Amino acid sequence: MYRRNGSLMIEEKQDRIVLCGANSYEQKYYFNEQFSNLPENIRQELQIMCVLYTEDVGGILTLEFEEDGTLEFKVTAEESDYLFDEIGSVLKIKQYQMEKRELLEALEMYYRVFYLGEEIDEEEES
């Protein structure tokens, strides 16, 4: 979802849990410590993915869990950021969704089981 107005993003985040994010303006990476029990290699992969995204495209990228456990890529850019590449952003997210599909699905399953308390169906595991 693309929002260039920061106040809209604040309203939208109320029912979401941020997993991690990167900010090209401040050159910072954020990881939600609620998820510190994730394996180190997964945390590193998330960091690499977010930082490379902001280096390539610009703006701010966050990975957020929706109420139902769906993991969403959220992108914002400052109004004055004329270098932000909206088309490149869409393409990069689609690339990540294809290349990192297994990781993203595993994170969604993890969240649904450990945070939402859902039971794992045998059919879902296959």
Tab-separated table of C-alpha atoms in Angstrom:
chain	number	residue	atom	x	y	z
A	1	MET	CA	0.000	0.000	0.000
A	2	TYR	CA	1.438	3.354	-0.983
A	3	ARG	CA	0.912	6.348	1.219
A	4	ARG	CA	2.817	9.571	0.930
A	5	ASN	CA	1.073	11.103	3.916
A	6	GLY	CA	2.614	9.869	7.161
A	7	SER	CA	-0.536	10.488	9.230
A	8	LEU	CA	-2.494	7.960	7.158
A	9	MET	CA	0.075	5.264	7.897
A	10	ILE	CA	-0.308	5.821	11.650
A	11	GLU	CA	-4.056	5.268	11.433
A	12	GLU	CA	-3.616	2.109	9.376
A	13	LYS	CA	-1.051	0.543	11.735
A	14	GLN	CA	-3.392	0.365	14.738
A	15	ASP	CA	-4.505	-3.222	14.061
A	16	ARG	CA	-1.172	-4.411	12.721
A	17	ILE	CA	2.014	-5.702	14.297
A	18	VAL	CA	5.251	-4.549	12.677
A	19	LEU	CA	7.763	-7.371	12.234
A	20	CYS	CA	10.597	-5.276	10.820
A	21	GLY	CA	11.356	-2.359	8.563
A	22	ALA	CA	13.988	-0.180	6.964
A	23	ASN	CA	14.094	3.559	6.394
A	24	SER	CA	16.199	4.977	3.558
A	25	TYR	CA	15.926	8.536	4.903
A	26	GLU	CA	17.485	7.741	8.282
A	27	GLN	CA	19.432	4.705	7.020
A	28	LYS	CA	18.075	2.604	9.879
A	29	TYR	CA	16.709	-0.905	10.281
A	30	TYR	CA	14.116	-1.857	12.896
A	31	PHE	CA	13.297	-5.336	14.193
A	32	ASN	CA	10.437	-5.886	16.640
A	33	GLU	CA	11.952	-7.581	19.699
A	34	GLN	CA	8.672	-9.463	20.266
A	35	PHE	CA	9.998	-11.751	17.545
A	36	SER	CA	13.501	-12.157	19.001
A	37	ASN	CA	12.938	-15.908	19.346
A	38	LEU	CA	13.050	-16.281	15.549
A	39	PRO	CA	16.243	-18.010	14.397
A	40	GLU	CA	19.170	-15.672	13.746
A	41	ASN	CA	19.407	-16.639	10.059
A	42	ILE	CA	15.754	-15.623	9.516
A	43	ARG	CA	16.303	-12.297	11.294
A	44	GLN	CA	19.370	-11.678	9.116
A	45	GLU	CA	17.473	-12.584	5.950
A	46	LEU	CA	14.707	-10.122	6.887
A	47	GLN	CA	17.271	-7.402	7.544
A	48	ILE	CA	19.043	-7.985	4.237
A	49	MET	CA	15.736	-7.991	2.363
A	50	CYS	CA	14.488	-4.737	3.928
A	51	VAL	CA	17.780	-2.860	3.663
A	52	LEU	CA	18.372	-3.899	0.041
A	53	TYR	CA	14.837	-2.814	-0.826
A	54	THR	CA	15.344	0.689	0.590
A	55	GLU	CA	18.786	0.963	-1.025
A	56	ASP	CA	17.343	0.042	-4.433
A	57	VAL	CA	13.994	1.845	-4.309
A	58	GLY	CA	14.111	4.358	-1.449
A	59	GLY	CA	11.355	5.225	0.979
A	60	ILE	CA	10.361	3.225	4.027
A	61	LEU	CA	9.491	-0.464	3.953
A	62	THR	CA	7.818	-2.304	6.823
A	63	LEU	CA	6.670	-5.902	7.026
A	64	GLU	CA	3.488	-5.997	9.080
A	65	PHE	CA	1.155	-8.721	10.251
A	66	GLU	CA	-2.534	-8.062	9.647
A	67	GLU	CA	-5.145	-9.131	12.224
A	68	ASP	CA	-5.633	-12.448	10.401
A	69	GLY	CA	-1.887	-13.220	10.352
A	70	THR	CA	-1.213	-12.190	6.755
A	71	LEU	CA	2.233	-10.636	6.313
A	72	GLU	CA	2.050	-7.454	4.233
A	73	PHE	CA	4.705	-5.244	2.670
A	74	LYS	CA	3.908	-1.610	3.514
A	75	VAL	CA	5.681	1.180	1.671
A	76	THR	CA	5.734	4.893	2.375
A	77	ALA	CA	7.683	7.730	0.828
A	78	GLU	CA	8.069	11.342	1.801
A	79	GLU	CA	6.079	13.785	-0.304
A	80	SER	CA	9.289	15.555	-1.329
A	81	ASP	CA	11.104	12.342	-2.333
A	82	TYR	CA	11.165	12.625	-6.108
A	83	LEU	CA	13.746	9.849	-6.373
A	84	PHE	CA	11.405	7.236	-4.872
A	85	ASP	CA	10.741	4.629	-7.564
A	86	GLU	CA	7.077	3.542	-7.304
A	87	ILE	CA	7.278	1.189	-10.279
A	88	GLY	CA	10.524	-0.295	-8.997
A	89	SER	CA	8.872	-0.697	-5.602
A	90	VAL	CA	6.029	-2.800	-6.988
A	91	LEU	CA	8.446	-4.915	-9.020
A	92	LYS	CA	10.809	-5.437	-6.071
A	93	ILE	CA	7.962	-6.511	-3.777
A	94	LYS	CA	6.669	-8.968	-6.388
A	95	GLN	CA	10.209	-10.315	-6.751
A	96	TYR	CA	10.492	-10.813	-2.973
A	97	GLN	CA	7.062	-12.439	-2.814
A	98	MET	CA	8.167	-14.981	-5.424
A	99	GLU	CA	11.752	-15.552	-4.278
A	100	LYS	CA	10.997	-15.522	-0.535
A	101	ARG	CA	7.609	-17.240	-0.722
A	102	GLU	CA	8.595	-20.110	1.554
A	103	LEU	CA	10.057	-17.760	4.182
A	104	LEU	CA	7.039	-15.435	4.100
A	105	GLU	CA	4.575	-18.329	4.395
A	106	ALA	CA	6.569	-19.787	7.308
A	107	LEU	CA	6.494	-16.412	9.088
A	108	GLU	CA	2.723	-16.195	8.601
A	109	MET	CA	2.305	-19.716	10.008
A	110	TYR	CA	4.574	-18.855	12.953
A	111	TYR	CA	2.539	-15.746	13.741
A	112	ARG	CA	-0.817	-17.524	13.444
A	113	VAL	CA	0.298	-20.354	15.754
A	114	PHE	CA	2.321	-18.487	18.396
A	115	TYR	CA	0.525	-15.128	18.468
A	116	LEU	CA	-3.016	-15.887	17.348
A	117	GLY	CA	-3.145	-19.341	18.945
A	118	GLU	CA	-4.381	-21.150	15.839
A	119	GLU	CA	-4.019	-24.907	15.522
A	120	ILE	CA	-1.906	-26.315	12.696
A	121	ASP	CA	-3.850	-28.501	10.289
A	122	GLU	CA	-2.007	-31.489	8.849
A	123	GLU	CA	-3.185	-30.404	5.376
A	124	GLU	CA	-1.624	-26.928	5.762
A	125	GLU	CA	1.796	-28.402	6.554
A	126	SER	CA	2.001	-30.291	3.234
